[in-house]
Coordinates of C-alpha atoms and ligand atoms in Angstrom, one line a residue:
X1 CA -37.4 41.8 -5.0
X2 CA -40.2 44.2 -6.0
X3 CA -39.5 46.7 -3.0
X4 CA -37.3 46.8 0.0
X5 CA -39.4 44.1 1.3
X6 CA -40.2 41.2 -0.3
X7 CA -43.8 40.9 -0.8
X8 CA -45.7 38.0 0.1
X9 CA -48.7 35.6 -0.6
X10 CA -49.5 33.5 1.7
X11 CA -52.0 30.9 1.1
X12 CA -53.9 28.7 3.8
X13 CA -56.7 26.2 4.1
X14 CA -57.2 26.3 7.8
X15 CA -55.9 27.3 11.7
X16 CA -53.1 29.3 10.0
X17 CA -50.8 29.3 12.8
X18 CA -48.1 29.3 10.7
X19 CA -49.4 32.3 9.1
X20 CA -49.8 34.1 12.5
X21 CA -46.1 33.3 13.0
X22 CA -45.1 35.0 9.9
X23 CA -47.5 38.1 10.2
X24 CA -45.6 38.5 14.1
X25 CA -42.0 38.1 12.4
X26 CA -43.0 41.0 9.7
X27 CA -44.6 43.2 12.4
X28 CA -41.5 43.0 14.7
X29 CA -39.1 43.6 12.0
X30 CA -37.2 40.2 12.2
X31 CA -37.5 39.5 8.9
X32 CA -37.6 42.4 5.6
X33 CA -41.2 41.0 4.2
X34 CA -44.4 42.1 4.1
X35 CA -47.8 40.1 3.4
X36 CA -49.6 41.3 0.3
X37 CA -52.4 38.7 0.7
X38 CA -53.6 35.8 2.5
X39 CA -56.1 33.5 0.1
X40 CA -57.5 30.7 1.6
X41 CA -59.2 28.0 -0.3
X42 CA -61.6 27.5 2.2
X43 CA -64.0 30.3 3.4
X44 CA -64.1 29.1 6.9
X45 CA -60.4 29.0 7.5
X46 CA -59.8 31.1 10.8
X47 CA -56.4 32.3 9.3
X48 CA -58.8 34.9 7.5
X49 CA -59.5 36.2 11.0
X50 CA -56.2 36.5 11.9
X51 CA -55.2 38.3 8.5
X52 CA -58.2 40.5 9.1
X53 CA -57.1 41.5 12.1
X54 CA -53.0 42.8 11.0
X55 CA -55.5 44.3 8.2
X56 CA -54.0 42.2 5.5
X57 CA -56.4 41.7 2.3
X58 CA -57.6 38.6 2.2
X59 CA -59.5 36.2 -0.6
X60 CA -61.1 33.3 -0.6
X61 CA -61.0 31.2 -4.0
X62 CA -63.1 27.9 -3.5
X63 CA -62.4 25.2 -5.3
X64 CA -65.4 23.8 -5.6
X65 CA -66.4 26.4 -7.6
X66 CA -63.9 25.4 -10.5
X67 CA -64.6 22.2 -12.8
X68 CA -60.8 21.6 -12.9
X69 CA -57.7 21.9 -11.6
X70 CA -55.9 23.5 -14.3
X71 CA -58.9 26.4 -14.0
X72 CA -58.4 26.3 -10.3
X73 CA -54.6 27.2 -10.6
X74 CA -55.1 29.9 -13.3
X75 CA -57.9 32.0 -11.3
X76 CA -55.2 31.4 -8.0
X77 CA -52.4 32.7 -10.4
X78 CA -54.5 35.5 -12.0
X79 CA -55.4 36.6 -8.1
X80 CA -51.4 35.9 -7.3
X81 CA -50.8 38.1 -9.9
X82 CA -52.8 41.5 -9.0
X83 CA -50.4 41.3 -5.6
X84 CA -47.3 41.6 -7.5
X85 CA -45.6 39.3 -5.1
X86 CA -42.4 37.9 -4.6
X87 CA -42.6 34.5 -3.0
X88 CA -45.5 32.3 -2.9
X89 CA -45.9 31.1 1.0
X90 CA -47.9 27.4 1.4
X91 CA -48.4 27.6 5.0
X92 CA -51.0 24.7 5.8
X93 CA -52.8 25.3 1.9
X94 CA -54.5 21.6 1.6
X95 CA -54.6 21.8 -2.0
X96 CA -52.4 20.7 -4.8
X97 CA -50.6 23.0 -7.7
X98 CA -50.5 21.7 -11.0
X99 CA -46.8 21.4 -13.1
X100 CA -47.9 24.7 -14.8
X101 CA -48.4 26.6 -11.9
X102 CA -45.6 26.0 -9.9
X103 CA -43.2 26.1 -13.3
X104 CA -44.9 29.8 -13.7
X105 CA -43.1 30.6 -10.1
X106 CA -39.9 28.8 -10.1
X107 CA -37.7 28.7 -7.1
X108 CA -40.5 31.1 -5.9
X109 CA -42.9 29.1 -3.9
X110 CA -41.9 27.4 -0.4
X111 CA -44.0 25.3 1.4
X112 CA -44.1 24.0 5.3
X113 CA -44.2 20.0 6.2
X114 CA -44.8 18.5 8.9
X115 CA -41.6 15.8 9.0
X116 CA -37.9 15.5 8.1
X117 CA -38.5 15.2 4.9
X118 CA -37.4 13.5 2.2
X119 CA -39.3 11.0 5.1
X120 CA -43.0 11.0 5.7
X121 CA -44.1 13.3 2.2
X122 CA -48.0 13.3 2.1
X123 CA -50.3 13.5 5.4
X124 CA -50.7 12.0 8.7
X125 CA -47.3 12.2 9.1
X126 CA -47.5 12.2 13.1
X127 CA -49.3 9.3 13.4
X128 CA -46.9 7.5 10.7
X129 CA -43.9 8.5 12.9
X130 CA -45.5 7.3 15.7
X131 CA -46.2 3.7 14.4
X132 CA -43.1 3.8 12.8
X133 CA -41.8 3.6 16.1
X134 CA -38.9 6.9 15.1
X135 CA -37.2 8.3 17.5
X136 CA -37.0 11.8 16.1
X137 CA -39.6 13.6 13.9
X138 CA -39.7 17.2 13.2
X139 CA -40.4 19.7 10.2
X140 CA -39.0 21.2 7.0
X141 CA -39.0 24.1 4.6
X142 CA -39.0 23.3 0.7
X143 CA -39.2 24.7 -2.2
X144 CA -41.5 23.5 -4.1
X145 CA -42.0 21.1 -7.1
X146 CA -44.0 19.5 -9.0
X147 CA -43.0 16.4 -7.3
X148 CA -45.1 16.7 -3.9
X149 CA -43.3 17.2 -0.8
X150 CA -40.5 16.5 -2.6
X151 CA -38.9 20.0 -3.5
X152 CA -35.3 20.6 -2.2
X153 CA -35.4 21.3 1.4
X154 CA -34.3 24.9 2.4
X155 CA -33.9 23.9 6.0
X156 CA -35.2 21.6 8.4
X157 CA -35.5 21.5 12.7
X158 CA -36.1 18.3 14.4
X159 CA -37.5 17.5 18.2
X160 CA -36.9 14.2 20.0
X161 CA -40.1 11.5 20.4
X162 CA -40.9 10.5 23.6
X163 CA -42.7 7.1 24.3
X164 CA -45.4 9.5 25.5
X165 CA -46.3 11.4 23.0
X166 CA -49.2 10.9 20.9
X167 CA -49.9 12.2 17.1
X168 CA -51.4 15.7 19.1
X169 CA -48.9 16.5 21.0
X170 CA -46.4 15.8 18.5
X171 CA -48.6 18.0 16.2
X172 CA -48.1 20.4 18.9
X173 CA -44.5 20.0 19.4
X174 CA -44.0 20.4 15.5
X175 CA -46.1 23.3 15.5
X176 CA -43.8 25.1 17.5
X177 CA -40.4 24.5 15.3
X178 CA -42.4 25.7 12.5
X179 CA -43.5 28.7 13.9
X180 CA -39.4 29.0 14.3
X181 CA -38.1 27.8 10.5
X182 CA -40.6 29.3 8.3
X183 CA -40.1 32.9 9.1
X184 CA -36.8 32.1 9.3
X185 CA -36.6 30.6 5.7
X186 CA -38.4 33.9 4.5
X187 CA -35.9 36.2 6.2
X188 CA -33.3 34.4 4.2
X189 CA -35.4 34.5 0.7
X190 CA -35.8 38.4 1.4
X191 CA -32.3 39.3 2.5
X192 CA -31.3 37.4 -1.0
X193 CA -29.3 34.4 0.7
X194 CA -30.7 31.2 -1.3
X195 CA -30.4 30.1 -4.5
X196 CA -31.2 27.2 -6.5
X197 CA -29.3 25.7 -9.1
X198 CA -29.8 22.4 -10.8
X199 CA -32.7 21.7 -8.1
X200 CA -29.9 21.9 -5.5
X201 CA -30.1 24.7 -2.8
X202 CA -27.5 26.9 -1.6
X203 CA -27.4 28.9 1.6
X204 CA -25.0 32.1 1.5
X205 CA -23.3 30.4 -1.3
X206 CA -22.8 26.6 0.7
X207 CA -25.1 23.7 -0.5
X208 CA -28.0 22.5 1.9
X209 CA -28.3 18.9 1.6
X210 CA -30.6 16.9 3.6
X211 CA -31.1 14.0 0.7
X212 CA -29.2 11.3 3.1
X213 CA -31.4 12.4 6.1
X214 CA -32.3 9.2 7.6
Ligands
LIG301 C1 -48.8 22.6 9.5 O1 -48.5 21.5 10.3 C2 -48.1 22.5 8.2 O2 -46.8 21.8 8.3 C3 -49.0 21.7 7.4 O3 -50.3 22.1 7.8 C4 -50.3 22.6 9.1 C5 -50.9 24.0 9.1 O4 -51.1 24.5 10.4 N1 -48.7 21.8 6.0 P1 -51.5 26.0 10.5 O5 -52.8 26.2 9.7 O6 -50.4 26.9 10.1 O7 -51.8 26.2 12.0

C-alpha cells in the first residue's frame, strides 16, 4: 500500500450506488481506504454528483473522444496514474479494458457483477435468471482479467428468487448485497488479506473457490 490507507480509483459509468456505498464505508472507518478519484466515462453519470459532494476529484474521460480502444485505456491509465492508487475499483464502469491494461495492474483491479458468477458473465443478467427460471441469483466480487467476468471471484452473496420478482426488483434486491460485498472485498484488499497465485485466490491464507458454483 502507498499509505496507511489504500488509495483508491474508482471508476463508473452511471447511478453509482455502489460507489456511494464505498465512499459511506471510508467515511465511517469500516474499512482502511480512501478514494483518490472517481472517473466516469460518461459525463452525465450522477456518481459524479455524489463524488462531488464527499469532495472527491472527479474526471470524466469520454470515449467517444478516442479513435481506439487501446488509446482509450492508455489516457484512463495515464489519468490512473497521476492518483498513485492502489486498487482499481469497476463499480458499474460500462466499458471494457484491453489485455494491456489490465496486465499493467495485475491482481489490482476488482470489479462488481451482478450474478453468481462463473453463471450469467455479460449483461442482463436479471432478466436471464429470471427466464432461466433459478431459484437463487445474487452478486460477486472478482478480480479482474482479461477474460470478461471471468476473473477469480474474491467473494460472492446470494438472495433467494421469489416467483414474484421481476428483473427490477431483483436489480434492487442485488443492489443491496453489493452495497454489502464490495466494501467488504476492499477492507480485505487494504488490511492485506488476499492474494492471488496461479489465478487462484486466497483469503487469510485459505483458497476461495466458487468454480463449481452451480
Ligand atoms: C451494478 O449492478 C453492478 O453490479 C454492475 O453495474 C451496476 C452499477 O450500479 N456492474 P451502480 O451504478 O453502482 O448503482
Amino acid at each position: 500500500m502507498t499509505g496507511s490507507k489504500a488509495a483508491l480509483a474508482v471508476l463508473i459509468s452511471g447511478h453509482g450506488s455502489n460507489l456511494q456505498a464505498i465512499i459511506d464505508s471510508c467515511n465511517k472507518g469500516e474499512i482502511a481506504a480512501s478514494i483518490r478519484c472517481v472517473i466516469s466515462n460518461e459525463a452525465k453519470a450522477y456518481g459524479l454528483q455524489r463524488a462531488q459532494q464527499a469532495n472527491i476529484p472527479t474526471n470524466v474521460l469520454s470515449h467517444t473522444e478516442f479513435s481506439d480502444r487501446k488509446l482509450f485505456d492508455d489516457a484512463l491509465a495515464n489519468l490512473i496514474d497521476g492518483y498513485n492508487v492502489d486498487l482499481i475499483v469497476l463499480a458499474g464502469f460500462m466499458r471494457i479494458l484491453g489485455a494491456d491494461f489490465i496486465k499493467r495492474y495485475e491482481h489490482r483491479i476488482i470489479n462488481i457483477h451482478p450474478s453468481l458468477l462463473p453463471k450469467y458473465k455479460g449483461l442482463d443478467t436479471h432478466a436471464r435468471v429470471l427466464s432461466a427460471g433459478d431459484k437463487i441469483h445474487g452478486a460477486s466480487v472478482h478480480f479482474v482479467t482479461a477474460d470478461l467476468d471471468g476473473g477469480p471471484v474474491i467473494t460472492q452473496e446470494s438472495i433467494p428468487v421469489e416467483s414474484s420478482d421481476t428483473a427490477e426488483t431483483l436489480q434492487q434486491k442485488v443492489h443491496r448485497i453489493e452495497h454489502e460485498i464490495l466494501p467488504r472485498t476492499i477492507g480485505w484488499f487494504a488490511d492485506n488479506r488476499l492474494r492471488v497465485v496461479d489465478g487462484k485466490v486466497f483469503l487469510d491464507g485459505k483458497l476461495i473457490d466458487y468454480t463449481n458454483h452451480s
